[in-house]
GROMACS .gro file of C-alpha atoms in nm:
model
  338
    1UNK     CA    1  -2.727  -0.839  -1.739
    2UNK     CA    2  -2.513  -0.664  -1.964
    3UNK     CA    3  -2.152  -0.450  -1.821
    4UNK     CA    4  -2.360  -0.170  -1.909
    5UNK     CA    5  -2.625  -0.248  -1.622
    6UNK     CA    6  -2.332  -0.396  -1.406
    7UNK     CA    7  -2.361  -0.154  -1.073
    8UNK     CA    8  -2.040  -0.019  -0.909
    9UNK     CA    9  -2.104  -0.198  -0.610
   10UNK     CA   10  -2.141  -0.578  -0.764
   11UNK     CA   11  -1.782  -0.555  -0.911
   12UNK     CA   12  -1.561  -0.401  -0.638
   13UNK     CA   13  -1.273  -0.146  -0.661
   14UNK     CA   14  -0.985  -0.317  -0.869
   15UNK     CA   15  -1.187  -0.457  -1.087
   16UNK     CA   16  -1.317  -0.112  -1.188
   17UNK     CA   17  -0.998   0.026  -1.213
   18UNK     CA   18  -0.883  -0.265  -1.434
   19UNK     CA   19  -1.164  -0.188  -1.677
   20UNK     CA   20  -1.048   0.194  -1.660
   21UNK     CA   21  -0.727   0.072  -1.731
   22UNK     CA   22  -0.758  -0.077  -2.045
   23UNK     CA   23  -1.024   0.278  -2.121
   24UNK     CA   24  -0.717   0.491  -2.036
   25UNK     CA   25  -0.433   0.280  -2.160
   26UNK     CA   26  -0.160   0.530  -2.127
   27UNK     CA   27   0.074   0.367  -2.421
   28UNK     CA   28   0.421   0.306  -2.217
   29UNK     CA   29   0.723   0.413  -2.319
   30UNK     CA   30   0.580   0.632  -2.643
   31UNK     CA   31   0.668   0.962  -2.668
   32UNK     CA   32   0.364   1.246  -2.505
   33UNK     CA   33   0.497   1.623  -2.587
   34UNK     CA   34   0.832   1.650  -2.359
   35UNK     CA   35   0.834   1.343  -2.181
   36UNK     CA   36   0.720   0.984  -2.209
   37UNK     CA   37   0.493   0.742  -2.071
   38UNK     CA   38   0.737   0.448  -1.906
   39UNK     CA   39   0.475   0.298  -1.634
   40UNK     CA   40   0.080   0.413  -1.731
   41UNK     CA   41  -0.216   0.330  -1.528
   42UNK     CA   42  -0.274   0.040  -1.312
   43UNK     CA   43  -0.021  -0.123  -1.322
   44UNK     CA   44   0.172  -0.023  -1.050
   45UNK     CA   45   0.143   0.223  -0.738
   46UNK     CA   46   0.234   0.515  -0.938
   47UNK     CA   47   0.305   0.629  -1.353
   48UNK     CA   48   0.631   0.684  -1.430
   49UNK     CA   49   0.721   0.975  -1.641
   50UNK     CA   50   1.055   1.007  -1.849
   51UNK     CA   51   1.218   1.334  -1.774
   52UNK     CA   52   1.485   1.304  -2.051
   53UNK     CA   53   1.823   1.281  -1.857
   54UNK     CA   54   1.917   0.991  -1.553
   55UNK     CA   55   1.543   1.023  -1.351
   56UNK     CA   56   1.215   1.004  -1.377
   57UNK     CA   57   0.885   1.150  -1.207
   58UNK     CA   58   0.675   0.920  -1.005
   59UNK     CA   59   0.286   1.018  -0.961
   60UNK     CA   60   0.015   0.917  -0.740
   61UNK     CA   61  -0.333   0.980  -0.652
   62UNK     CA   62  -0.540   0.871  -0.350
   63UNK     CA   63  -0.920   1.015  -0.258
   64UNK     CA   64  -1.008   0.996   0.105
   65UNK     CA   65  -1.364   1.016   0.254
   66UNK     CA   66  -1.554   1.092   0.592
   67UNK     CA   67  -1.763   0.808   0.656
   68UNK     CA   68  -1.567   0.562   0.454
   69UNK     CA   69  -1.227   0.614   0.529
   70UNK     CA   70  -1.190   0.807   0.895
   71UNK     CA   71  -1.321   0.617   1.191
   72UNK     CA   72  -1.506   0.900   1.399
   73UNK     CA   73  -1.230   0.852   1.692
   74UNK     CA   74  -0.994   0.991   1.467
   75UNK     CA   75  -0.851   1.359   1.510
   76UNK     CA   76  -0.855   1.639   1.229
   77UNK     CA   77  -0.510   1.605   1.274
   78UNK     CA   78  -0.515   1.244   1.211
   79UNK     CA   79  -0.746   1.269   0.921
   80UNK     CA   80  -0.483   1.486   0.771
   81UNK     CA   81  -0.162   1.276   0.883
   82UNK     CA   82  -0.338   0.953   0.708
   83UNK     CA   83  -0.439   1.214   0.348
   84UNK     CA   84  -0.079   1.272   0.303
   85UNK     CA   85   0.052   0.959   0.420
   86UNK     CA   86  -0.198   0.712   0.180
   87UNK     CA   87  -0.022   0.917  -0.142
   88UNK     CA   88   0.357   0.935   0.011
   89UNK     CA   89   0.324   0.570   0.067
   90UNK     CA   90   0.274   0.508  -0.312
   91UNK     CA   91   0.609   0.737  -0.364
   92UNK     CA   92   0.801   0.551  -0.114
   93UNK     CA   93   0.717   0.201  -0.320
   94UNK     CA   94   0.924   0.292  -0.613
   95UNK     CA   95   1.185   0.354  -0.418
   96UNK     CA   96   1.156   0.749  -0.495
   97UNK     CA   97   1.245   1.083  -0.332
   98UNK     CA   98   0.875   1.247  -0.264
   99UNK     CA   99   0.907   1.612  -0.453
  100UNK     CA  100   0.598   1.767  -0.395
  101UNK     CA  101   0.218   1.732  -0.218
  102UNK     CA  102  -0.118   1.853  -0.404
  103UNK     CA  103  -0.383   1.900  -0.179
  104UNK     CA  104  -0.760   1.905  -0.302
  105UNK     CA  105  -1.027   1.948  -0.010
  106UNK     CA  106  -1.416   1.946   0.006
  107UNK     CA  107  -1.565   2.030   0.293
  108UNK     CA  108  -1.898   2.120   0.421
  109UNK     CA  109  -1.998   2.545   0.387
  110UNK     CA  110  -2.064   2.518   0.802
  111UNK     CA  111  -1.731   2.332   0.899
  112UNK     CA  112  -1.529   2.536   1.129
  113UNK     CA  113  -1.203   2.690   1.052
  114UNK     CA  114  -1.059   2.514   1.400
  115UNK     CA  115  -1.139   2.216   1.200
  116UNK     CA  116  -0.964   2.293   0.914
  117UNK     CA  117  -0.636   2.430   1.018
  118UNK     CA  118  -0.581   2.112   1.231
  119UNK     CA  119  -0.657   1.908   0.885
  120UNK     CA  120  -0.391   2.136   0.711
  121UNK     CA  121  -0.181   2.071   0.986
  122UNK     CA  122  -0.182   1.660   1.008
  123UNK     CA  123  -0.118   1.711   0.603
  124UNK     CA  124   0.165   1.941   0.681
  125UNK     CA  125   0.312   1.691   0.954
  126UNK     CA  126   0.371   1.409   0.733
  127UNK     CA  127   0.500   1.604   0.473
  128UNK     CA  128   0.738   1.716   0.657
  129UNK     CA  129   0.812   1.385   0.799
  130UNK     CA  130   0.885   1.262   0.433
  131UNK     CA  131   1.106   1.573   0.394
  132UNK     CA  132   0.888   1.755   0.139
  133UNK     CA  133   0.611   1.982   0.141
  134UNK     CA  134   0.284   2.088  -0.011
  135UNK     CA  135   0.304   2.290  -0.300
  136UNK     CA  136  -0.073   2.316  -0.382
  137UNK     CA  137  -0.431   2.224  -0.398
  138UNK     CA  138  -0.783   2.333  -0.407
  139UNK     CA  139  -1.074   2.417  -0.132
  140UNK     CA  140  -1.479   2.393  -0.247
  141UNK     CA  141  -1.782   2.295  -0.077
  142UNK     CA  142  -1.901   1.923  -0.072
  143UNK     CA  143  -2.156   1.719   0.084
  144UNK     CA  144  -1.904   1.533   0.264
  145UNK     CA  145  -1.548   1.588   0.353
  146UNK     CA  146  -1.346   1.469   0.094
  147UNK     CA  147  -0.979   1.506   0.052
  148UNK     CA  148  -0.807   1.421  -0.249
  149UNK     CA  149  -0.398   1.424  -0.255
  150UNK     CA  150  -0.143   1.409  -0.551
  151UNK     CA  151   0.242   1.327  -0.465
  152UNK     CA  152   0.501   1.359  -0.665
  153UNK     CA  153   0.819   1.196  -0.632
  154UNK     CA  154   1.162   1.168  -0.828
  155UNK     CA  155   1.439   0.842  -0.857
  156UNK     CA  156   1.674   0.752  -1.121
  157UNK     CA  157   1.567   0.543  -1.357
  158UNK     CA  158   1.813   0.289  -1.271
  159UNK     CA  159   1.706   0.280  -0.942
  160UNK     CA  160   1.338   0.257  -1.006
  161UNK     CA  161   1.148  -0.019  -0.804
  162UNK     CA  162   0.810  -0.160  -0.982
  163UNK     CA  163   0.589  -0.453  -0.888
  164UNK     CA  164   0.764  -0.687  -1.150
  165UNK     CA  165   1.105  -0.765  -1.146
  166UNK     CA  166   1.130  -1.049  -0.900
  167UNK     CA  167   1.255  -1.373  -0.970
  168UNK     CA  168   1.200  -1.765  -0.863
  169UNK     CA  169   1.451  -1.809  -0.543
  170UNK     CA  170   1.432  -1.386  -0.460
  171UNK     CA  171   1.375  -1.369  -0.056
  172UNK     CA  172   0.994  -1.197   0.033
  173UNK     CA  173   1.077  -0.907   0.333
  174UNK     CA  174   0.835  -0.700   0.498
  175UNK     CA  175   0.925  -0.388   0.700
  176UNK     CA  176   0.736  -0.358   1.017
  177UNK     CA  177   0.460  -0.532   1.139
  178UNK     CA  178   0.095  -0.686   1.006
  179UNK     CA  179  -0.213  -0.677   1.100
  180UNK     CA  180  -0.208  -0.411   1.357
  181UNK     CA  181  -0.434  -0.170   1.148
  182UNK     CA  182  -0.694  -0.443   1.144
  183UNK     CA  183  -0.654  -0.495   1.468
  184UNK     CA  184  -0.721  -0.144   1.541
  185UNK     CA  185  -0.984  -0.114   1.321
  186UNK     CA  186  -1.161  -0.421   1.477
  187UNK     CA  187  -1.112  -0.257   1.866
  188UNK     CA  188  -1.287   0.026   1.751
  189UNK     CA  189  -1.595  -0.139   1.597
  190UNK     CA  190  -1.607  -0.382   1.896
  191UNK     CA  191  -1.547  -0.140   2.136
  192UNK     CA  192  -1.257  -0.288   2.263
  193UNK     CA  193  -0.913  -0.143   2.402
  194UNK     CA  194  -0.597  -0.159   2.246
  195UNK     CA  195  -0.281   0.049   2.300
  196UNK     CA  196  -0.159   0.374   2.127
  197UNK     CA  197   0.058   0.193   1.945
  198UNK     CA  198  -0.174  -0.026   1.780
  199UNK     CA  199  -0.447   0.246   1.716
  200UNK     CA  200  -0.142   0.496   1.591
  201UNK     CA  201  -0.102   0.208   1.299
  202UNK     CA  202  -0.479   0.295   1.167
  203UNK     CA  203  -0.493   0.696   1.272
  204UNK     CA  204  -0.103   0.795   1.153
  205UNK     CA  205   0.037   0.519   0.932
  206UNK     CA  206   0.392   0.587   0.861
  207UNK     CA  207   0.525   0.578   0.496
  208UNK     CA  208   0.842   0.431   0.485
  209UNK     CA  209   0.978   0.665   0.244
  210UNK     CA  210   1.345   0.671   0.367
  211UNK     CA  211   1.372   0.313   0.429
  212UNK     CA  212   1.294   0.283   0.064
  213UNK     CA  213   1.502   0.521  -0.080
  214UNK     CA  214   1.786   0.295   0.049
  215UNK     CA  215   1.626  -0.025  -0.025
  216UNK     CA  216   1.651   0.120  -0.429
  217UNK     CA  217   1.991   0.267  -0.419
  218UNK     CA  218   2.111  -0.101  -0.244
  219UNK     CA  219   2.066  -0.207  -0.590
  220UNK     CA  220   1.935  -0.542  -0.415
  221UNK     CA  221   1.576  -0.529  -0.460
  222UNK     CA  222   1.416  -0.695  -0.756
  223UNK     CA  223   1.049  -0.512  -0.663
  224UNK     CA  224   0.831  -0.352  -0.419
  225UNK     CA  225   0.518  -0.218  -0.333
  226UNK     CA  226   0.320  -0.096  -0.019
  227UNK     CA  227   0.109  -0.309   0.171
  228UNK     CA  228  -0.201  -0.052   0.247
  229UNK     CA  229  -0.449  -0.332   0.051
  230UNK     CA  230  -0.329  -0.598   0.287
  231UNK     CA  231  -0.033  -0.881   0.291
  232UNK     CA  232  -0.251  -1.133   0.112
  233UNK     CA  233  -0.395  -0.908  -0.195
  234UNK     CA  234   0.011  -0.729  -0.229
  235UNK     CA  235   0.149  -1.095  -0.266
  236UNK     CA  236  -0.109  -1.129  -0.520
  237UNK     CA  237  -0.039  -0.792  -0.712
  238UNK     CA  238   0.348  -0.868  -0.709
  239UNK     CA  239   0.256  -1.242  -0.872
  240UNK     CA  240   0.073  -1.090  -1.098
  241UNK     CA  241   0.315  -0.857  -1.227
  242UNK     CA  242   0.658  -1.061  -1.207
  243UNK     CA  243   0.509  -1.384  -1.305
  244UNK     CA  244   0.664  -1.562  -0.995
  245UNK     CA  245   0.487  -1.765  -0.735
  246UNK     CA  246   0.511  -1.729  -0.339
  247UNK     CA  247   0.617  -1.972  -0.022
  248UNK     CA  248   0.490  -1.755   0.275
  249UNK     CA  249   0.611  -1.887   0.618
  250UNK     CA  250   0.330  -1.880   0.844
  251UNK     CA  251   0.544  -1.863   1.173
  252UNK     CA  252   0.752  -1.565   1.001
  253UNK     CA  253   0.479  -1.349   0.963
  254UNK     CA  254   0.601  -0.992   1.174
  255UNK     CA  255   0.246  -1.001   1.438
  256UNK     CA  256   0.305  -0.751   1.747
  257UNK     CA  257   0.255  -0.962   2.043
  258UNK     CA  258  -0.045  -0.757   2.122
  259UNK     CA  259  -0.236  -0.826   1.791
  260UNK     CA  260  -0.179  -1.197   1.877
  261UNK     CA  261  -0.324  -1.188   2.205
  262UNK     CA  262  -0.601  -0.973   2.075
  263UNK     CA  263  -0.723  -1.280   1.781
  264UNK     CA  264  -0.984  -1.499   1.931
  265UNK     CA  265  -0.799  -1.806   1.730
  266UNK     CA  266  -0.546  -1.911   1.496
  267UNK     CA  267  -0.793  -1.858   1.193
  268UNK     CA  268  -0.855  -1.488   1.281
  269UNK     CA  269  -0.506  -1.403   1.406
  270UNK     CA  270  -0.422  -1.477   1.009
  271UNK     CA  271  -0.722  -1.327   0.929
  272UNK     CA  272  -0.547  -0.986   1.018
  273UNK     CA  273  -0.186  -1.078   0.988
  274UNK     CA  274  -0.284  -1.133   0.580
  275UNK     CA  275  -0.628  -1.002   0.476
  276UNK     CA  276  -0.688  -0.614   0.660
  277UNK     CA  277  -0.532  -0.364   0.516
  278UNK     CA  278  -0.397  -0.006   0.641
  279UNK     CA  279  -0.027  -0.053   0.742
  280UNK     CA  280   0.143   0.077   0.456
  281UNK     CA  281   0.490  -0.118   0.530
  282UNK     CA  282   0.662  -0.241   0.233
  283UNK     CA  283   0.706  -0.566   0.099
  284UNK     CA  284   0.974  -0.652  -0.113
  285UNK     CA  285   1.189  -0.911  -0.260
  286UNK     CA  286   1.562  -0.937  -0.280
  287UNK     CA  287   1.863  -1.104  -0.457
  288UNK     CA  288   1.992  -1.364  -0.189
  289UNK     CA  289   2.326  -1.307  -0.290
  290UNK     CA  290   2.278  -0.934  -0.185
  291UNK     CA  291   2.085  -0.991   0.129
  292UNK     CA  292   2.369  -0.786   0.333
  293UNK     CA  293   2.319  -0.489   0.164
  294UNK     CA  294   1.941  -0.458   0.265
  295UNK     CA  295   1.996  -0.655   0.640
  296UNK     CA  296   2.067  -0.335   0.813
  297UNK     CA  297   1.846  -0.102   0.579
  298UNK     CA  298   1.533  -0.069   0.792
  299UNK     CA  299   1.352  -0.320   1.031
  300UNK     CA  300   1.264  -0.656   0.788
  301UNK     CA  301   1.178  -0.911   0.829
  302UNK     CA  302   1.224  -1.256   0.579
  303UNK     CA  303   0.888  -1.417   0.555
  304UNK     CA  304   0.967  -1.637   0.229
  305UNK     CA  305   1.093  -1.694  -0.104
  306UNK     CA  306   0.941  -1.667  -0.476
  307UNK     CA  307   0.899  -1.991  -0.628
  308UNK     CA  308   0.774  -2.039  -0.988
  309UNK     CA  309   0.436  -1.899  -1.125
  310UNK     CA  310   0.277  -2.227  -1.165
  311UNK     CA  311   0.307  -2.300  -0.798
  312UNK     CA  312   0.148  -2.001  -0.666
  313UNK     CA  313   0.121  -1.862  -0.347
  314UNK     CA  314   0.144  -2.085  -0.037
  315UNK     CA  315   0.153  -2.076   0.329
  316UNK     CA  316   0.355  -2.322   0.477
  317UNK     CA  317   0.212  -2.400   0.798
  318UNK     CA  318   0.128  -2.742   0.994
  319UNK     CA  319  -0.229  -2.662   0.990
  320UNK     CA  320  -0.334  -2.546   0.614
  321UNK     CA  321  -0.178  -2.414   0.286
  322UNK     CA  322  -0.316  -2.113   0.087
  323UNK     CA  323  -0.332  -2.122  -0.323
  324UNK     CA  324  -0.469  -1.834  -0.515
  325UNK     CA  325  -0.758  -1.816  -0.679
  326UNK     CA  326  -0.844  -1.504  -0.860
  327UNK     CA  327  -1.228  -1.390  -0.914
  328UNK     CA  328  -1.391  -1.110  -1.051
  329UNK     CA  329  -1.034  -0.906  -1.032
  330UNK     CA  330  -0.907  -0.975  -0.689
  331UNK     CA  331  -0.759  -1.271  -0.518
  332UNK     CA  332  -0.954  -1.498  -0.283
  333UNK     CA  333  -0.724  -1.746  -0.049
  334UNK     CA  334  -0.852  -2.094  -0.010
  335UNK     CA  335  -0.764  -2.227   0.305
  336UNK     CA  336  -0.720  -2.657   0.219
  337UNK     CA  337  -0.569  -2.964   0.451
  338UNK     CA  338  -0.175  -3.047   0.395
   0.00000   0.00000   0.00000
């Protein structure tokens, strides 16, 4: 079968967008009219635009569906918290000031206006919360509810945090806790109870934007990026880029004591703490010689060190370590006897 004939659904999300990627290939750091390219598609959580003086402009784009994306327990409200927050997250990961919100919305002709003004409010909530605002959009009919949301962020270019920059020896933090979206998610399917806290991970996911504002003007962090695809596939991504390798302590891992007593076993306890996504904390590495300057930042947590690219990434744990294997565009773990 040739790519032609390849369906959508046989070759999964990121490897799609790597193919677009390489269709696209916005050419970095060339000049387009007023300003120039410095991070183009893919390769990060946002472009990066040269605006000619000290910053740049970060942008991201996120598309949101009904059935796909909000569980049915989940508010207008909620639906519009998460909208905004998916997009600010991306902001907050290079370490950059969110500027703006863009707000595109299809709806079905019959949905009622209640409905809508509590979507517009969620959307207006988290802006807010990330100190900026919504300064546009679109409305039109669709066959399903469908929100689409652009953010726009600023930092200087010296502060600018990407997905490659870290180094062998550079400490791996997390802010926050994982797992507790899948965990949530999970409850919901099974029909089982969890608290508001744990559901309020899934439904209203905070983006860490001001925690990561200071984490780029500490000057201490070598790179960054959200963890809304999961702990296991953002290890992967920051490999990827920086060329480094990972040694994950198992036993560090940040796991609410609920989420642990909510895992059947070991195995599916790190089945959420590394492979659900939806949290959208940040995981980062950092100079050890400027660990201070980060310590008292935000709520981190040190879950391990980069090693060399060679060595990959591994889970240090009594039971099993975890190399990467990479397939078809995204990263599989193996779990294999010590």
């Amino acid at each position: 079968m040739t790519m032609k004939e390849t369906k959508v659904s046989s070759v999964g999300e990121r490897a799609l967008i790597s193919r677009l990627s390489e269709i696209f290939n916005a050419p970095e750091g060339k000049e387009r009219g007023q300003e120039g390219i410095l991070v183009g598609a893919g390769s990060d959580d946002c472009a990066v635009l040269d605006l000619k003086g000290e910053d740049c402009l970060v942008v991201t784009t996120d598309m949101l569906h009904r059935t796909t994306d909000f569980p049915p327990e989940m508010t207008p409200w909620q639906m519009g918290w998460m909208s905004a927050a998916v997009n600010l997250s991306d902001i907050a990961a290079m370490g950059a000031e969110p500027t703006g919100l863009l707000v595109a919305i299809g709806m079905l002709a019959d949905t009622e206006i209640a409905f809508v003004e509590e979507l517009a409010k969620g959307i207006q909530a988290c802006a807010e919360f990330c100190e900026t605002s919504v300064i546009g959009g679109d409305l039109d009919t669709h066959a399903e509810l469908t929100i689409t949301g652009t953010a726009l962020g600023r930092v200087k270019k010296s502060r600018l945090l990407l997905r490659k920059g870290a180094k062998p020896g550079d400490l791996v933090c997390v802010t926050g806790y994982t797992g507790s979206a899948g965990v949530a998610l999970e409850a919901i399917q099974s029909k089982k109870s969890v608290s508001e806290t744990v559901l309020k991970a899934l439904f209203e996911p905070v983006p860490r934007t001001r925690e990561a504002r200071k984490l780029a003007e500490s000057g201490a962090v070598t790179s960054m990026m959200d963890t809304s695809d999961g702990l296991a596939m953002s290890l992967y991504d920051l490999a990827r880029q920086s060329k480094v390798g990972f040694r994950i302590r198992k036993e560090a891992l940040p796991i609410l004591q609920e989420v642990r007593e909510f895992a059947s076993d070991p195995g599916e306890l790190l089945e959420f703490a590394l492979y659900t996504g939806g949290d959208f904390e940040l995981i980062f590495t950092v100079d050890p010689g400027r660990l201070k300057k980060v310590q008292n930042i935000c709520n981190l947590t040190i879950i391990g060190e980069c090693t060399k690219y060679d060595t990959g990434i591994v889970l240090e744990s009594p039971e099993c370590r975890l190399t990467n294997i990479e397939q078809r565009g995204y990263l599989q773990l193996k779990a294999e006897n010590s």
